[in-house]
Structures are given as structure tokens and as C-alpha cells.
Amino acid sequence: MKVLVTGGIGYIGSHTCVELLNQGHEVVIVDNLYNAKIEVLSYIKKITNKEVTFYEVDVCDYDAMKEIFAKESIDSIIHFAGYKAVGESVSKPVEYYTNNIYSTLILTRLMKEYDCKKFVFSSSATVYGDPDVVPIVETAKLGPTTNPYGTSKLMLEKILTDIQAANPDWTIILLRYFNPIGGHSSGLLGEDPKGIPNNLMPYIMKVANKDLACLGVFGDDYNTPDGTGVRDYIHVVDLGVGHVKALENIANDGVHIYNLGTGIGYSVLDVINTFEKVNGVPVPYKIQPRRAGDIAECYADSSKALEDLGWQATKTLEDMCKDAWNYVLSQK
């Protein structure tokens, strides 16, 4: 299968490309390098010993994307490209709505023009808003979302559902995943966002590496065991495997929705303490006020993915912390 992976040099995209190549698929990557580094392309090739086709193109550029579709004969799409920082989305809602929605509309327009009928969408647990019950199942109430990033994902799920209804022979797969962390065991791939990190694990690594003096923990007064926010952290390699399983194991048309998570909720302090224990590196932190758009607790019920796709997360929080730090050490 020839798979177009948008945002394929990014954190989740690059790990998914490795898993696709390992399973014998052809991979075409489109990435504008907004939040990624071109060296990742060579790392993907080094890990898999396989070639990929790469285009440095913005998915919002219809004409450039049309040339790619005309040339490559794409069988299916995995769409990662988009803005993804919860906190930033609160201050930049216009940018988030414009980029995330328009890029997806461009892809679906080209799918119709070039008879591509399978689309895997990188959605998010943020579509559930502040959940009434955890663990969260796919049939849980959606929204209200608490930030523009989550709202853009929820809007796109609705848009893609409407598009599939108009194209009933299409297969739309919505993967709602939780909080990916960790890195490839080779140390070549990991999370390395530009600027000050918005997510917990890269922030921890920058403090552990002494690039930053102290970690800000946003809120210790949530209704959780230690007062800090609780999330379902999933190893990024497990997440990449989940995308491949969804692509390979869903043959029938329609809209298919899956949570991808471990089903375990870890607090911010759980992650910090585990990172320190596994890696023997101190991570000084300071409690700060709650961050706009954050919720207290969110973790998954992923039993549907196990039943339908034969997928479940296999790696532990210790694995995630070890592999995340190993990536930092390998960059020195």
C-alpha cells in the first residue's frame, strides 16, 4: 500500500512511518518542517534501511499537493500535519482553526479527484472535553471542548463524518489518542519541539538536561490523588503501531472511531518521579497556577481497539521515561 503521511517528519508521524515501512508499505511524506527537522528523514531510513519519498510542502498549498497526488498514485492517507499545542491554541485560535481545518479539506478534495478512499485522521482525546466518567469510551459525550485545539479536532471529526456520508465507499478512521511520550529505542527519534515546550515530557527533558532551570507544574489543586493533572501517557511507538493496525485491519467503508491509550491515568508528579527514578536525573519543579484549557483527569478505555484491531499498548511509563531520555542523550 502506498501511504501519504502528512507531518511525517514530526514526532508521531516519524514513528508511524517507521512502523509502516517495517510492515512493507510504501511511504510518501509531506511536511513543511514547521515543527520538525529534516535530519529525521535520514534517521527513518537508517532505522528501517528503506527509502521514503519526501516533499517539503505545506498541506494547505492545494496546487503543490495536487502535483503530488497526480504523481504518486496514493492509496491511503494518514493525516498528522497540524498545530497541536493546547496552551498556544488558546492565544492563537484563528491560526489553529485556519491551518487544521483547511489542510484537511484540501486533502479530502484531492482524495475525491484522485480516487483515494481511505483516510486515517489524527484526532485527540481533547474532543471529549472535561469527561464526566473515566476511563473514557468512544461512545462518551463529546465536548464541550476546553480549547481551540480540541475544538478544531472535534469540528474535523464532524466534517469528515459528513464527507464520508457523501462518499459512502470511503473509509474514514478517527484515532483519538491520548498523551504520546517516549521515543524510538535506537535513540534516533524522539520529541524535540522548537522553542519552549508546551507538553510535559519534552519540558521535563529540557530541565533534566539543564537547558531550563525549573519545570512549571500547572496546578496542584485538581480533584486528583496528588492534586496535579492526570493523563493517559502512551508510548509513541505503541501509537505508531496503532495507526498501522487501523490502516491494515479495517477493510470496510464507513466511519470508524478508536481510542488509543494505555487505560492508566498518571499524574504530572507520577511522571516526574518515574523519570527521576528510571534515569537517575533530578527534575526540579515549581507549582504554578492552572493553565487555561486544561482539565483535571483524562484516560482511555481502549478495549475496542483490542477487539477490532488486535492492538493494545504494551510499553510502561518506565519505558516511556527511559526512551525519552535516551533520545536526549543520543543527541549530545
mmCIF file of C-alpha atoms in Angstrom:
data_model
loop_
_atom_site.group_PDB
_atom_site.id
_atom_site.type_symbol
_atom_site.label_atom_id
_atom_site.label_comp_id
_atom_site.label_asym_id
_atom_site.label_seq_id
_atom_site.Cartn_x
_atom_site.Cartn_y
_atom_site.Cartn_z
ATOM 1 C CA MET A 1 0.000 0.000 0.000
ATOM 2 C CA LYS A 2 1.295 3.475 -0.845
ATOM 3 C CA VAL A 3 0.542 5.735 2.120
ATOM 4 C CA LEU A 4 0.726 9.522 2.153
ATOM 5 C CA VAL A 5 1.788 10.668 5.619
ATOM 6 C CA THR A 6 1.326 14.379 6.257
ATOM 7 C CA GLY A 7 3.532 15.705 9.028
ATOM 8 C CA GLY A 8 5.592 12.557 8.601
ATOM 9 C CA ILE A 9 8.816 14.089 9.905
ATOM 10 C CA GLY A 10 7.128 15.216 13.102
ATOM 11 C CA TYR A 11 7.182 13.368 16.384
ATOM 12 C CA ILE A 12 4.263 10.957 15.979
ATOM 13 C CA GLY A 13 4.475 10.931 12.184
ATOM 14 C CA SER A 14 8.102 9.793 12.061
ATOM 15 C CA HIS A 15 7.493 6.873 14.423
ATOM 16 C CA THR A 16 4.445 5.842 12.404
ATOM 17 C CA CYS A 17 6.475 5.977 9.179
ATOM 18 C CA VAL A 18 8.977 3.569 10.725
ATOM 19 C CA GLU A 19 6.193 1.122 11.585
ATOM 20 C CA LEU A 20 4.647 1.457 8.104
ATOM 21 C CA LEU A 21 7.982 0.738 6.439
ATOM 22 C CA ASN A 22 8.636 -2.194 8.763
ATOM 23 C CA GLN A 23 5.341 -3.698 7.576
ATOM 24 C CA GLY A 24 6.292 -3.330 3.917
ATOM 25 C CA HIS A 25 4.252 -0.280 2.943
ATOM 26 C CA GLU A 26 5.475 2.470 0.615
ATOM 27 C CA VAL A 27 5.618 5.856 2.336
ATOM 28 C CA VAL A 28 5.270 9.330 0.853
ATOM 29 C CA ILE A 29 5.931 12.079 3.403
ATOM 30 C CA VAL A 30 4.675 15.649 3.093
ATOM 31 C CA ASP A 31 5.972 18.060 5.743
ATOM 32 C CA ASN A 32 6.639 21.806 5.719
ATOM 33 C CA LEU A 33 9.174 21.458 8.578
ATOM 34 C CA TYR A 34 7.252 23.984 10.692
ATOM 35 C CA ASN A 35 7.897 21.956 13.838
ATOM 36 C CA ALA A 36 10.246 19.261 12.562
ATOM 37 C CA LYS A 37 13.843 18.758 11.455
ATOM 38 C CA ILE A 38 14.927 17.464 8.059
ATOM 39 C CA GLU A 39 17.523 15.163 9.662
ATOM 40 C CA VAL A 40 14.673 12.959 10.854
ATOM 41 C CA LEU A 41 14.286 11.744 7.280
ATOM 42 C CA SER A 42 17.737 10.163 7.353
ATOM 43 C CA TYR A 43 17.004 8.604 10.761
ATOM 44 C CA ILE A 44 13.860 6.933 9.423
ATOM 45 C CA LYS A 45 15.924 5.478 6.595
ATOM 46 C CA LYS A 46 18.693 4.386 8.973
ATOM 47 C CA ILE A 47 16.284 2.570 11.316
ATOM 48 C CA THR A 48 14.358 0.790 8.561
ATOM 49 C CA ASN A 49 17.010 0.527 5.840
ATOM 50 C CA LYS A 50 14.259 1.606 3.431
ATOM 51 C CA GLU A 51 13.688 4.646 1.256
ATOM 52 C CA VAL A 52 10.822 7.096 1.558
ATOM 53 C CA THR A 53 9.632 9.774 -0.847
ATOM 54 C CA PHE A 54 9.691 13.249 0.707
ATOM 55 C CA TYR A 55 8.135 16.552 -0.307
ATOM 56 C CA GLU A 56 8.762 19.763 1.616
ATOM 57 C CA VAL A 57 5.285 21.141 1.052
ATOM 58 C CA ASP A 58 2.584 22.802 3.158
ATOM 59 C CA VAL A 59 -0.574 20.694 3.062
ATOM 60 C CA CYS A 60 -2.571 23.930 2.784
ATOM 61 C CA ASP A 61 -0.971 24.533 -0.637
ATOM 62 C CA TYR A 62 -3.568 22.990 -2.951
ATOM 63 C CA ASP A 63 -1.558 23.307 -6.175
ATOM 64 C CA ALA A 64 1.560 21.693 -4.683
ATOM 65 C CA MET A 65 -0.482 18.897 -3.126
ATOM 66 C CA LYS A 66 -2.303 18.300 -6.414
ATOM 67 C CA GLU A 67 1.057 17.712 -8.128
ATOM 68 C CA ILE A 68 1.932 15.110 -5.502
ATOM 69 C CA PHE A 69 -1.369 13.274 -5.904
ATOM 70 C CA ALA A 70 -1.001 13.320 -9.695
ATOM 71 C CA LYS A 71 2.490 11.833 -9.479
ATOM 72 C CA GLU A 72 2.288 9.330 -6.628
ATOM 73 C CA SER A 73 -0.954 7.301 -7.022
ATOM 74 C CA ILE A 74 -1.767 7.430 -3.307
ATOM 75 C CA ASP A 75 -3.763 4.509 -1.845
ATOM 76 C CA SER A 76 -4.435 5.954 1.599
ATOM 77 C CA ILE A 77 -3.639 8.909 3.835
ATOM 78 C CA ILE A 78 -2.566 9.300 7.439
ATOM 79 C CA HIS A 79 -3.025 12.952 8.372
ATOM 80 C CA PHE A 80 -0.822 14.244 11.204
ATOM 81 C CA ALA A 81 0.010 17.732 9.919
ATOM 82 C CA GLY A 82 -1.468 20.474 12.085
ATOM 83 C CA TYR A 83 -0.909 22.768 15.023
ATOM 84 C CA LYS A 84 -1.144 20.856 18.284
ATOM 85 C CA ALA A 85 -0.275 22.881 21.408
ATOM 86 C CA VAL A 86 -3.261 23.234 23.740
ATOM 87 C CA GLY A 87 -1.979 26.341 25.521
ATOM 88 C CA GLU A 88 -0.923 28.100 22.324
ATOM 89 C CA SER A 89 -4.287 27.407 20.713
ATOM 90 C CA VAL A 90 -5.981 29.496 23.409
ATOM 91 C CA SER A 91 -3.960 32.549 22.387
ATOM 92 C CA LYS A 92 -3.951 31.787 18.629
ATOM 93 C CA PRO A 93 -7.395 30.402 17.788
ATOM 94 C CA VAL A 94 -7.566 31.867 14.274
ATOM 95 C CA GLU A 95 -4.285 30.256 13.271
ATOM 96 C CA TYR A 96 -5.358 26.876 14.676
ATOM 97 C CA TYR A 97 -8.760 26.826 13.000
ATOM 98 C CA THR A 98 -7.380 28.026 9.684
ATOM 99 C CA ASN A 99 -4.463 25.602 9.479
ATOM 100 C CA ASN A 100 -6.033 22.481 10.932
ATOM 101 C CA ILE A 101 -9.332 22.664 9.094
ATOM 102 C CA TYR A 102 -8.137 23.962 5.738
ATOM 103 C CA SER A 103 -5.354 21.383 5.390
ATOM 104 C CA THR A 104 -7.856 18.571 5.962
ATOM 105 C CA LEU A 105 -10.307 19.998 3.423
ATOM 106 C CA ILE A 106 -7.508 20.186 0.848
ATOM 107 C CA LEU A 107 -6.717 16.510 1.375
ATOM 108 C CA THR A 108 -10.313 15.340 1.108
ATOM 109 C CA ARG A 109 -10.839 17.403 -2.037
ATOM 110 C CA LEU A 110 -7.822 15.742 -3.635
ATOM 111 C CA MET A 111 -8.930 12.312 -2.450
ATOM 112 C CA LYS A 112 -12.089 12.735 -4.470
ATOM 113 C CA GLU A 113 -10.218 13.989 -7.510
ATOM 114 C CA TYR A 114 -7.727 11.106 -7.453
ATOM 115 C CA ASP A 115 -9.970 8.278 -6.220
ATOM 116 C CA CYS A 116 -8.235 7.757 -2.874
ATOM 117 C CA LYS A 117 -10.758 6.295 -0.429
ATOM 118 C CA LYS A 118 -9.038 5.603 2.892
ATOM 119 C CA PHE A 119 -8.211 8.353 5.396
ATOM 120 C CA VAL A 120 -6.762 7.975 8.901
ATOM 121 C CA PHE A 121 -7.187 11.131 10.947
ATOM 122 C CA SER A 122 -5.018 12.133 13.866
ATOM 123 C CA SER A 123 -7.702 13.141 16.341
ATOM 124 C CA SER A 124 -7.368 13.602 20.078
ATOM 125 C CA ALA A 125 -8.860 12.805 23.457
ATOM 126 C CA THR A 126 -9.490 16.548 23.758
ATOM 127 C CA VAL A 127 -12.708 16.005 21.761
ATOM 128 C CA TYR A 128 -14.230 14.580 24.967
ATOM 129 C CA GLY A 129 -13.786 17.896 26.766
ATOM 130 C CA ASP A 130 -13.878 17.535 30.550
ATOM 131 C CA PRO A 131 -15.183 13.959 30.818
ATOM 132 C CA ASP A 132 -17.979 13.034 33.197
ATOM 133 C CA VAL A 133 -16.630 9.497 33.622
ATOM 134 C CA VAL A 134 -13.200 7.905 33.251
ATOM 135 C CA PRO A 135 -11.954 5.735 31.667
ATOM 136 C CA ILE A 136 -13.447 7.226 28.507
ATOM 137 C CA VAL A 137 -15.149 5.041 25.890
ATOM 138 C CA GLU A 138 -15.648 6.033 22.257
ATOM 139 C CA THR A 139 -19.401 6.488 22.754
ATOM 140 C CA ALA A 140 -18.888 9.031 25.561
ATOM 141 C CA LYS A 141 -20.362 12.507 25.250
ATOM 142 C CA LEU A 142 -18.252 14.808 23.079
ATOM 143 C CA GLY A 143 -17.360 18.287 24.260
ATOM 144 C CA PRO A 144 -17.765 20.913 25.175
ATOM 145 C CA THR A 145 -14.093 21.219 24.308
ATOM 146 C CA THR A 146 -11.956 23.395 26.544
ATOM 147 C CA ASN A 147 -9.556 24.897 23.995
ATOM 148 C CA PRO A 148 -9.414 25.760 20.274
ATOM 149 C CA TYR A 149 -7.059 22.860 19.517
ATOM 150 C CA GLY A 150 -9.634 20.392 20.818
ATOM 151 C CA THR A 151 -12.433 22.260 19.098
ATOM 152 C CA SER A 152 -10.617 22.033 15.752
ATOM 153 C CA LYS A 153 -10.313 18.259 16.191
ATOM 154 C CA LEU A 154 -13.985 17.913 17.113
ATOM 155 C CA MET A 155 -15.033 20.056 14.147
ATOM 156 C CA LEU A 156 -12.880 17.965 11.828
ATOM 157 C CA GLU A 157 -14.375 14.721 13.105
ATOM 158 C CA LYS A 158 -17.809 16.099 12.207
ATOM 159 C CA ILE A 159 -16.593 17.384 8.834
ATOM 160 C CA LEU A 160 -15.010 14.025 7.961
ATOM 161 C CA THR A 161 -18.165 12.185 9.036
ATOM 162 C CA ASP A 162 -20.231 14.402 6.727
ATOM 163 C CA ILE A 163 -17.790 13.864 3.862
ATOM 164 C CA GLN A 164 -17.939 10.087 4.311
ATOM 165 C CA ALA A 165 -21.744 10.221 4.243
ATOM 166 C CA ALA A 166 -21.478 11.938 0.869
ATOM 167 C CA ASN A 167 -18.907 9.376 -0.293
ATOM 168 C CA PRO A 168 -20.224 6.100 1.176
ATOM 169 C CA ASP A 169 -17.462 3.959 -0.337
ATOM 170 C CA TRP A 170 -14.836 5.878 1.667
ATOM 171 C CA THR A 171 -13.244 4.608 4.872
ATOM 172 C CA ILE A 172 -12.629 7.286 7.494
ATOM 173 C CA ILE A 173 -10.737 6.239 10.640
ATOM 174 C CA LEU A 174 -10.718 8.663 13.575
ATOM 175 C CA LEU A 175 -7.996 7.833 16.087
ATOM 176 C CA ARG A 176 -8.489 9.621 19.379
ATOM 177 C CA TYR A 177 -5.230 9.279 21.184
ATOM 178 C CA PHE A 178 -4.120 10.458 24.486
ATOM 179 C CA ASN A 179 -0.659 11.740 25.532
ATOM 180 C CA PRO A 180 2.217 10.305 23.484
ATOM 181 C CA ILE A 181 5.677 10.359 25.043
ATOM 182 C CA GLY A 182 8.899 8.340 24.713
ATOM 183 C CA GLY A 183 10.989 7.697 21.630
ATOM 184 C CA HIS A 184 12.426 5.008 19.387
ATOM 185 C CA SER A 185 14.679 2.519 21.166
ATOM 186 C CA SER A 186 17.523 3.404 18.766
ATOM 187 C CA GLY A 187 17.701 6.876 20.283
ATOM 188 C CA LEU A 188 17.415 8.377 16.803
ATOM 189 C CA LEU A 189 13.791 9.509 17.012
ATOM 190 C CA GLY A 190 12.094 11.392 19.821
ATOM 191 C CA GLU A 191 10.266 14.555 20.751
ATOM 192 C CA ASP A 192 12.219 17.757 20.213
ATOM 193 C CA PRO A 193 9.870 20.717 19.722
ATOM 194 C CA LYS A 194 11.240 24.098 18.730
ATOM 195 C CA GLY A 195 11.269 26.780 21.429
ATOM 196 C CA ILE A 196 9.825 26.381 24.919
ATOM 197 C CA PRO A 197 7.927 23.070 25.077
ATOM 198 C CA ASN A 198 4.156 23.040 25.531
ATOM 199 C CA ASN A 199 3.942 19.374 26.589
ATOM 200 C CA LEU A 200 5.123 17.761 29.805
ATOM 201 C CA MET A 201 7.768 15.235 28.742
ATOM 202 C CA PRO A 202 9.872 17.493 26.473
ATOM 203 C CA TYR A 203 9.736 20.125 29.211
ATOM 204 C CA ILE A 204 10.970 17.554 31.742
ATOM 205 C CA MET A 205 13.828 16.608 29.417
ATOM 206 C CA LYS A 206 14.923 20.211 28.949
ATOM 207 C CA VAL A 207 15.033 20.677 32.714
ATOM 208 C CA ALA A 208 16.849 17.361 33.209
ATOM 209 C CA ASN A 209 19.332 18.423 30.531
ATOM 210 C CA LYS A 210 19.773 21.804 32.290
ATOM 211 C CA ASP A 211 18.553 23.722 29.257
ATOM 212 C CA LEU A 212 15.845 25.102 31.546
ATOM 213 C CA ALA A 213 16.227 25.684 35.268
ATOM 214 C CA CYS A 214 12.856 24.501 36.522
ATOM 215 C CA LEU A 215 9.699 22.714 35.401
ATOM 216 C CA GLY A 216 6.403 24.522 35.805
ATOM 217 C CA VAL A 217 3.643 22.269 37.125
ATOM 218 C CA PHE A 218 0.357 23.946 36.261
ATOM 219 C CA GLY A 219 -1.953 23.453 39.222
ATOM 220 C CA ASP A 220 -1.837 21.237 42.315
ATOM 221 C CA ASP A 221 -5.453 21.767 43.381
ATOM 222 C CA TYR A 222 -7.279 19.452 40.966
ATOM 223 C CA ASN A 223 -9.533 16.711 42.342
ATOM 224 C CA THR A 224 -6.886 14.032 41.763
ATOM 225 C CA PRO A 225 -4.812 11.884 44.165
ATOM 226 C CA ASP A 226 -1.936 14.394 44.392
ATOM 227 C CA GLY A 227 -3.701 17.494 43.069
ATOM 228 C CA THR A 228 -1.893 17.561 39.718
ATOM 229 C CA GLY A 229 -3.475 16.775 36.370
ATOM 230 C CA VAL A 230 -3.918 13.105 35.427
ATOM 231 C CA ARG A 231 -3.412 11.906 31.851
ATOM 232 C CA ASP A 232 -3.104 8.675 29.888
ATOM 233 C CA TYR A 233 0.506 8.650 28.656
ATOM 234 C CA ILE A 234 1.163 6.291 25.759
ATOM 235 C CA HIS A 235 4.490 5.311 24.228
ATOM 236 C CA VAL A 236 4.821 6.862 20.786
ATOM 237 C CA VAL A 237 5.930 3.535 19.266
ATOM 238 C CA ASP A 238 2.742 1.879 20.540
ATOM 239 C CA LEU A 239 0.842 4.761 18.966
ATOM 240 C CA GLY A 240 2.606 4.300 15.629
ATOM 241 C CA VAL A 241 1.738 0.605 15.645
ATOM 242 C CA GLY A 242 -1.880 1.551 16.326
ATOM 243 C CA HIS A 243 -2.031 3.623 13.147
ATOM 244 C CA VAL A 244 -0.684 0.742 11.069
ATOM 245 C CA LYS A 245 -3.128 -1.717 12.645
ATOM 246 C CA ALA A 246 -6.018 0.622 11.839
ATOM 247 C CA LEU A 247 -4.860 1.018 8.252
ATOM 248 C CA GLU A 248 -4.388 -2.717 7.705
ATOM 249 C CA ASN A 249 -7.296 -4.214 9.658
ATOM 250 C CA ILE A 250 -10.221 -2.014 8.643
ATOM 251 C CA ALA A 251 -11.351 -3.010 5.162
ATOM 252 C CA ASN A 252 -14.989 -1.955 5.187
ATOM 253 C CA ASP A 253 -16.209 1.540 4.426
ATOM 254 C CA GLY A 254 -17.803 3.895 6.942
ATOM 255 C CA VAL A 255 -16.517 5.948 9.870
ATOM 256 C CA HIS A 256 -14.511 4.024 12.468
ATOM 257 C CA ILE A 257 -13.537 5.571 15.808
ATOM 258 C CA TYR A 258 -10.916 4.270 18.248
ATOM 259 C CA ASN A 259 -9.255 5.438 21.437
ATOM 260 C CA LEU A 260 -5.525 4.748 21.563
ATOM 261 C CA GLY A 261 -4.258 4.848 25.133
ATOM 262 C CA THR A 262 -2.996 2.614 27.929
ATOM 263 C CA GLY A 263 -6.075 2.899 30.131
ATOM 264 C CA ILE A 264 -3.909 4.074 33.047
ATOM 265 C CA GLY A 265 -4.010 7.592 34.451
ATOM 266 C CA TYR A 266 -0.716 9.069 35.662
ATOM 267 C CA SER A 267 -0.405 12.437 37.377
ATOM 268 C CA VAL A 268 2.195 15.039 36.480
ATOM 269 C CA LEU A 269 4.080 14.186 39.673
ATOM 270 C CA ASP A 270 3.906 10.461 38.833
ATOM 271 C CA VAL A 271 5.689 11.183 35.564
ATOM 272 C CA ILE A 272 8.305 13.417 37.186
ATOM 273 C CA ASN A 273 9.033 10.879 39.939
ATOM 274 C CA THR A 274 9.229 7.970 37.488
ATOM 275 C CA PHE A 275 11.556 9.915 35.196
ATOM 276 C CA GLU A 276 13.885 10.704 38.111
ATOM 277 C CA LYS A 277 13.837 7.102 39.343
ATOM 278 C CA VAL A 278 14.429 5.437 35.962
ATOM 279 C CA ASN A 279 17.108 7.831 34.726
ATOM 280 C CA GLY A 280 18.750 8.961 37.970
ATOM 281 C CA VAL A 281 18.394 12.600 36.966
ATOM 282 C CA PRO A 282 16.781 15.299 39.151
ATOM 283 C CA VAL A 283 13.907 17.370 37.752
ATOM 284 C CA PRO A 284 13.314 20.443 39.942
ATOM 285 C CA TYR A 285 9.793 21.799 39.613
ATOM 286 C CA LYS A 286 7.628 24.646 40.853
ATOM 287 C CA ILE A 287 3.870 24.682 41.259
ATOM 288 C CA GLN A 288 2.247 27.373 39.150
ATOM 289 C CA PRO A 289 -1.374 28.470 38.571
ATOM 290 C CA ARG A 290 -3.603 26.290 36.438
ATOM 291 C CA ARG A 291 -3.167 26.670 32.684
ATOM 292 C CA ALA A 292 -6.069 27.844 30.543
ATOM 293 C CA GLY A 293 -7.779 24.971 28.736
ATOM 294 C CA ASP A 294 -6.504 22.160 30.974
ATOM 295 C CA ILE A 295 -8.750 19.606 32.682
ATOM 296 C CA ALA A 296 -8.254 17.507 35.812
ATOM 297 C CA GLU A 297 -8.354 13.925 34.585
ATOM 298 C CA CYS A 298 -8.433 12.077 31.272
ATOM 299 C CA TYR A 299 -7.604 8.455 30.423
ATOM 300 C CA ALA A 300 -8.840 5.900 27.933
ATOM 301 C CA ASP A 301 -10.788 2.726 27.599
ATOM 302 C CA SER A 302 -9.097 1.220 24.532
ATOM 303 C CA SER A 303 -10.796 -2.172 24.593
ATOM 304 C CA LYS A 304 -12.493 -1.511 21.247
ATOM 305 C CA ALA A 305 -9.084 -1.189 19.546
ATOM 306 C CA LEU A 306 -8.044 -4.514 21.070
ATOM 307 C CA GLU A 307 -11.231 -6.222 19.932
ATOM 308 C CA ASP A 308 -11.364 -4.818 16.380
ATOM 309 C CA LEU A 309 -7.721 -4.149 15.532
ATOM 310 C CA GLY A 310 -5.813 -6.546 17.741
ATOM 311 C CA TRP A 311 -3.983 -3.550 19.195
ATOM 312 C CA GLN A 312 -3.102 -2.640 22.738
ATOM 313 C CA ALA A 313 -0.349 -0.580 24.317
ATOM 314 C CA THR A 314 2.500 -2.755 25.594
ATOM 315 C CA LYS A 315 5.058 -0.298 26.958
ATOM 316 C CA THR A 316 5.151 1.006 30.539
ATOM 317 C CA LEU A 317 5.645 4.503 31.934
ATOM 318 C CA GLU A 318 9.178 3.402 32.846
ATOM 319 C CA ASP A 319 9.799 2.508 29.183
ATOM 320 C CA MET A 320 8.453 5.888 28.095
ATOM 321 C CA CYS A 321 10.673 7.820 30.504
ATOM 322 C CA LYS A 322 13.763 5.761 29.659
ATOM 323 C CA ASP A 323 13.333 6.063 25.889
ATOM 324 C CA ALA A 324 12.564 9.780 26.087
ATOM 325 C CA TRP A 325 15.814 10.449 27.971
ATOM 326 C CA ASN A 326 17.797 8.083 25.764
ATOM 327 C CA TYR A 327 16.836 10.249 22.789
ATOM 328 C CA VAL A 328 18.193 13.367 24.535
ATOM 329 C CA LEU A 329 21.436 11.612 25.423
ATOM 330 C CA SER A 330 21.890 10.390 21.851
ATOM 331 C CA GLN A 331 21.721 13.952 20.544
ATOM 332 C CA LYS A 332 24.749 15.069 22.546
#
